[in-house]
Amino acid sequence: MVELSQGSKSTKVPLVTVIIPAYNTENYIAEAIRSVLKQTIQDVEVIVVDDASTDNTARVAETIGDPRVKVIRLSENGGAAVARNHAIDKAQGVWVAVLDSDDWYAPDRLETLLKVAAEYEADMVADDLFYTEGPNATPWITHIQRSGEEINEPIVIDPSDYVRTDIPAKRGLHLGFSKVLMKRDFLNKFNIRYEDQIRLGQDFFIYLYALACGAKFVLYPKPYYFYRYRVRPDSLVLKSQLSRLEQTCWGIQLFLEREVVRSNPSLVKALNYKLGFCRRLRAYYRVAEPLKNGSIRQAISAMFQNPYFFIRFLTQIPRLVTSRLSPTSQTVLPHPNVGS
């Protein structure tokens, strides 16, 4: 524990608070929590916020039987952003880490990231992450490998580069997808919280806000986070692309109005580029999603209101043909502590 003096009294606070928003993940929540409790650094607290689950998620979390685990039950479902904000407000740790309730950490994740943070005097630290799929949850690729980037050493993330490498439907680092370790004092100093109204892609915006406020963000290019990809049919990653784009456009417009963003011309330029691209892609999905769902009349009407659909569709034909003709392959990847 870290000891803080308050006059004649002293209080002890955990080094890291891990916040876990949870909704209907009774089959996974125990594994997520135990992956934190089994960290090589034991100086942690876990705050699980049950977002009005309709299954036994909260009860499973409450039966873990470790005093470091706290469970908050919300009476109404508000989304991951609302749940995470509840946890941040209750957190006592020097650092705040995020863990989704169907994912898990490698045992040395927090220790590794804290060492990187100390070395670089960082306010935010992210690692690479493993994608896992199927009943055995076997890793098959990492996020950085999927991005097409080759990064061998820790790098400091520039705010504008953070935006430019996170464009929907384009290859790039997409660091808004990362699960970042954040310094709690920095979040509180600038009143940085998740945007409650953004249910899809809310991580991108809290990291953006922190960067705009001057946070030093370091990416450590080794995977210690295990992301369970396409396991649950209600997983946020499978939600409507149109809804995600609508919320991304709204969020960018919101942030472009903030003085801390407007005072950074390079960041404004990057956000405007992303906004324009998202608007064009949104026009495509306003037609594509009704077509996919069999709503032909709605799709035809949307075509004439969103002519960009035809441009996007024509540019996608070569990729669609190639993906149909090329066999897919999955490469099993070891944890960085396995082997050499």
XYZ file of C-alpha atoms in Angstrom:
340
model
C 0.000 0.000 0.000
C 0.989 3.626 -0.528
C 0.839 5.548 2.741
C -0.513 9.093 2.752
C -0.235 11.405 5.749
C -3.220 13.538 6.754
C -2.169 15.644 9.728
C -1.627 13.265 12.636
C -3.357 10.432 10.753
C -2.109 8.218 7.968
C -4.188 6.330 5.455
C -3.180 3.618 3.061
C -4.355 3.582 -0.528
C -3.876 0.859 -3.148
C -1.349 1.335 -5.895
C -3.835 0.411 -8.637
C -7.611 0.416 -8.832
C -8.915 -1.880 -11.555
C -12.399 -0.924 -12.698
C -14.614 -3.563 -14.297
C -17.932 -2.528 -15.839
C -20.093 -5.625 -16.129
C -23.310 -6.522 -17.886
C -24.577 -10.109 -18.201
C -21.149 -11.763 -18.038
C -21.752 -14.312 -15.290
C -19.709 -16.894 -17.223
C -16.619 -14.674 -17.429
C -16.591 -12.188 -14.555
C -14.896 -14.487 -12.038
C -11.973 -15.131 -14.389
C -11.583 -11.402 -15.016
C -11.513 -10.574 -11.294
C -9.132 -13.420 -10.404
C -6.711 -12.306 -13.106
C -6.352 -9.053 -11.141
C -6.099 -10.721 -7.737
C -3.329 -12.981 -9.088
C -1.169 -10.095 -10.290
C 2.474 -10.081 -9.272
C 1.589 -6.748 -7.629
C -0.930 -7.464 -4.878
C -1.439 -3.828 -3.914
C -4.701 -3.504 -5.838
C -8.382 -2.890 -5.417
C -11.053 -4.106 -7.812
C -14.272 -2.182 -8.351
C -16.919 -4.108 -10.263
C -19.871 -2.027 -11.399
C -22.792 -4.250 -12.347
C -24.764 -2.310 -14.961
C -28.210 -3.684 -14.042
C -27.443 -7.182 -15.309
C -30.338 -9.580 -15.759
C -28.229 -12.624 -14.901
C -26.065 -13.538 -11.876
C -23.075 -11.344 -12.752
C -23.217 -9.287 -9.540
C -23.718 -12.308 -7.302
C -20.761 -14.143 -8.873
C -18.565 -11.090 -8.270
C -19.748 -10.788 -4.665
C -18.875 -14.413 -3.915
C -15.198 -14.017 -4.845
C -14.495 -13.548 -1.153
C -11.564 -11.125 -1.283
C -11.716 -7.834 0.653
C -9.984 -6.052 -2.231
C -13.072 -6.599 -4.399
C -15.932 -4.100 -4.188
C -19.186 -4.533 -6.106
C -21.498 -1.660 -7.013
C -24.961 -2.521 -8.335
C -26.662 0.003 -10.608
C -30.459 -0.064 -10.709
C -30.649 1.040 -14.366
C -28.513 0.101 -17.340
C -26.522 3.170 -18.348
C -23.745 1.685 -20.465
C -20.042 1.102 -19.891
C -19.176 4.812 -19.695
C -21.623 5.407 -16.841
C -20.410 2.296 -15.023
C -16.757 3.271 -15.398
C -17.404 6.782 -14.111
C -19.043 5.347 -10.987
C -15.916 3.268 -10.419
C -13.478 6.147 -11.035
C -15.366 8.303 -8.533
C -15.014 5.547 -5.907
C -11.431 4.598 -6.775
C -8.681 5.037 -4.184
C -5.695 3.851 -6.196
C -2.785 5.962 -7.387
C -3.463 4.495 -10.822
C -6.707 3.465 -12.515
C -6.767 0.518 -14.889
C -9.618 -0.717 -17.056
C -10.659 -4.338 -17.560
C -13.721 -5.497 -19.483
C -15.679 -8.159 -17.641
C -15.129 -10.886 -20.257
C -11.387 -10.245 -20.671
C -8.389 -10.921 -18.433
C -4.837 -9.833 -17.594
C -1.543 -11.710 -17.798
C -0.198 -12.083 -14.216
C 2.570 -9.487 -14.647
C 0.600 -6.892 -16.609
C 0.256 -4.237 -13.910
C 3.818 -4.616 -12.672
C 5.151 -4.229 -16.212
C 3.075 -1.161 -17.024
C 3.962 0.519 -13.732
C 7.656 0.053 -14.473
C 7.186 1.619 -17.909
C 5.227 4.499 -16.376
C 8.000 5.165 -13.855
C 10.742 4.993 -16.487
C 9.003 7.435 -18.827
C 7.281 9.557 -16.164
C 4.030 8.835 -17.967
C 0.457 9.750 -17.052
C -0.959 6.992 -19.249
C 0.464 3.637 -20.319
C -0.962 1.049 -22.712
C 0.285 -2.347 -23.782
C -0.463 -4.388 -26.876
C -3.283 -6.905 -26.482
C -4.005 -10.446 -27.579
C -7.123 -11.291 -29.545
C -8.637 -14.561 -28.378
C -11.523 -16.451 -29.921
C -13.345 -19.733 -29.417
C -14.026 -21.891 -26.365
C -10.331 -22.290 -25.516
C -9.713 -18.525 -25.764
C -6.422 -19.156 -27.592
C -4.532 -16.023 -28.725
C -4.255 -15.790 -32.506
C -3.024 -12.264 -33.226
C -2.171 -9.056 -31.385
C -3.617 -5.601 -31.853
C -0.357 -4.080 -33.107
C 0.165 -6.930 -35.570
C -3.376 -6.413 -36.841
C -2.639 -2.713 -37.318
C 0.169 -3.379 -39.787
C 2.599 -1.327 -37.701
C 5.996 -2.604 -36.567
C 6.840 -1.262 -33.121
C 9.704 -2.772 -31.147
C 10.304 -0.148 -28.468
C 8.036 1.948 -26.231
C 6.821 5.093 -27.970
C 5.295 8.351 -26.743
C 1.968 9.072 -28.434
C 1.381 12.500 -29.959
C -2.261 13.709 -29.695
C -2.594 14.326 -33.440
C -1.015 10.975 -34.328
C -3.390 9.317 -31.877
C -6.322 10.617 -33.947
C -4.771 10.068 -37.380
C -4.027 6.403 -36.625
C -7.577 5.743 -35.402
C -9.670 6.146 -38.549
C -12.560 3.658 -38.992
C -12.113 1.084 -41.776
C -8.442 2.029 -42.174
C -5.449 0.147 -40.831
C -3.680 1.898 -38.000
C -2.863 1.649 -34.317
C -6.433 2.447 -33.204
C -5.228 3.151 -29.665
C -8.751 4.086 -28.651
C -9.204 0.336 -28.450
C -6.450 -0.027 -25.828
C -7.004 -0.576 -22.104
C -4.890 2.180 -20.621
C -3.432 2.538 -17.141
C -4.150 6.154 -16.099
C -2.884 8.284 -13.224
C -5.912 9.058 -11.050
C -4.634 12.456 -9.873
C -4.338 13.550 -13.503
C -7.924 12.484 -14.238
C -9.202 14.362 -11.196
C -7.075 17.469 -11.816
C -8.750 18.037 -15.196
C -12.081 16.404 -14.309
C -11.571 13.811 -17.028
C -14.324 11.222 -17.207
C -16.020 9.054 -19.821
C -18.747 10.709 -21.898
C -21.961 9.189 -20.524
C -23.839 9.571 -23.810
C -21.275 7.621 -25.832
C -21.951 3.885 -25.513
C -19.738 2.724 -28.372
C -16.086 3.751 -28.634
C -16.031 5.753 -25.409
C -12.389 4.825 -24.692
C -11.188 6.831 -27.682
C -12.621 10.035 -26.261
C -11.367 9.787 -22.681
C -7.839 9.141 -23.938
C -8.232 12.012 -26.396
C -9.303 14.379 -23.631
C -6.367 13.351 -21.444
C -3.928 13.887 -24.326
C -5.457 17.283 -25.062
C -4.923 18.215 -21.408
C -1.231 17.374 -21.708
C -1.027 13.758 -20.556
C 2.101 11.842 -21.503
C 0.897 8.610 -23.117
C 3.350 5.739 -23.633
C 2.656 2.602 -25.675
C 4.566 -0.509 -24.603
C 4.518 -2.895 -27.590
C 4.098 -6.230 -25.817
C 0.736 -7.891 -25.101
C -0.394 -8.493 -21.528
C -4.142 -7.963 -22.012
C -6.343 -10.779 -23.334
C -9.321 -9.558 -25.326
C -12.133 -12.044 -25.859
C -13.119 -11.359 -29.466
C -16.576 -12.229 -30.847
C -17.545 -14.566 -28.015
C -20.825 -13.038 -26.832
C -23.609 -12.130 -29.290
C -24.365 -8.987 -27.232
C -20.727 -7.853 -27.206
C -20.270 -4.167 -28.035
C -17.820 -5.032 -30.806
C -20.690 -6.616 -32.771
C -23.046 -3.680 -32.430
C -24.220 -1.611 -35.390
C -21.417 0.088 -37.305
C -23.865 2.859 -38.132
C -24.554 3.497 -34.450
C -20.826 3.567 -33.742
C -20.232 6.076 -36.536
C -23.148 8.257 -35.413
C -21.687 8.420 -31.908
C -18.154 9.005 -33.200
C -19.315 11.960 -35.289
C -21.252 13.390 -32.357
C -18.292 12.926 -30.018
C -15.809 14.607 -32.359
C -18.120 17.587 -32.805
C -18.444 17.821 -29.024
C -14.690 17.808 -28.508
C -14.042 20.315 -31.290
C -16.015 22.819 -29.207
C -13.725 22.473 -26.184
C -11.131 25.173 -25.657
C -8.392 22.706 -24.731
C -8.834 21.101 -28.153
C -9.350 24.324 -30.134
C -6.045 25.650 -28.806
C -4.180 22.820 -30.587
C -4.374 23.478 -34.387
C -2.730 20.176 -35.297
C -5.234 18.240 -33.188
C -8.153 20.206 -34.669
C -6.927 19.358 -38.173
C -6.665 15.649 -37.327
C -10.129 15.590 -35.752
C -11.691 17.373 -38.724
C -10.104 14.832 -41.053
C -11.503 11.963 -38.993
C -14.906 13.648 -38.798
C -15.087 14.040 -42.585
C -14.103 10.423 -43.137
C -16.626 9.174 -40.552
C -19.407 11.206 -42.157
C -18.695 9.643 -45.553
C -18.530 6.177 -44.049
C -21.751 6.861 -42.168
C -23.460 7.648 -45.481
C -22.354 4.236 -46.764
C -23.669 2.352 -43.734
C -26.993 4.207 -43.850
C -27.564 2.143 -46.992
C -25.509 -0.966 -46.243
C -27.114 -1.827 -42.906
C -30.733 -1.757 -44.166
C -29.601 -3.914 -47.112
C -27.951 -6.374 -44.756
C -31.089 -6.500 -42.607
C -33.363 -7.060 -45.602
C -35.013 -3.627 -45.497
C -34.846 -3.057 -49.248
C -37.267 -0.132 -49.397
C -35.397 1.716 -46.638
C -32.071 0.992 -48.357
C -33.248 2.319 -51.727
C -34.508 5.500 -50.107
C -31.206 5.911 -48.267
C -29.208 5.465 -51.498
C -30.565 8.675 -52.970
C -30.002 10.577 -49.724
C -26.448 9.229 -49.348
C -24.769 9.119 -52.802
C -21.381 8.386 -51.218
C -22.670 4.810 -50.843
C -21.999 4.143 -54.524
C -18.415 5.434 -54.345
C -17.658 3.372 -51.262
C -19.319 0.279 -52.693
C -17.312 0.419 -55.917
C -14.020 0.811 -54.043
C -14.867 -2.192 -51.855
C -15.469 -4.657 -54.712
C -11.780 -5.688 -55.164
C -11.387 -6.252 -51.421
C -14.587 -8.299 -51.218
C -13.512 -10.495 -54.142
C -10.060 -11.034 -52.629
C -11.479 -11.943 -49.217
C -13.803 -14.492 -50.841
C -10.977 -16.156 -52.760
C -8.300 -16.095 -50.046
C -8.383 -18.656 -47.194
C -8.201 -17.199 -43.719
C -5.593 -18.346 -41.246
C -5.113 -17.844 -37.559
C -1.664 -17.869 -36.008
C -1.386 -18.886 -32.375
C 0.932 -16.508 -30.559
C 2.725 -17.063 -27.236
C 2.592 -14.764 -24.239
C 5.739 -12.573 -24.093
C 6.934 -14.450 -21.021
C 6.808 -17.785 -22.854
C 9.890 -18.892 -24.754
C 12.773 -16.565 -25.487
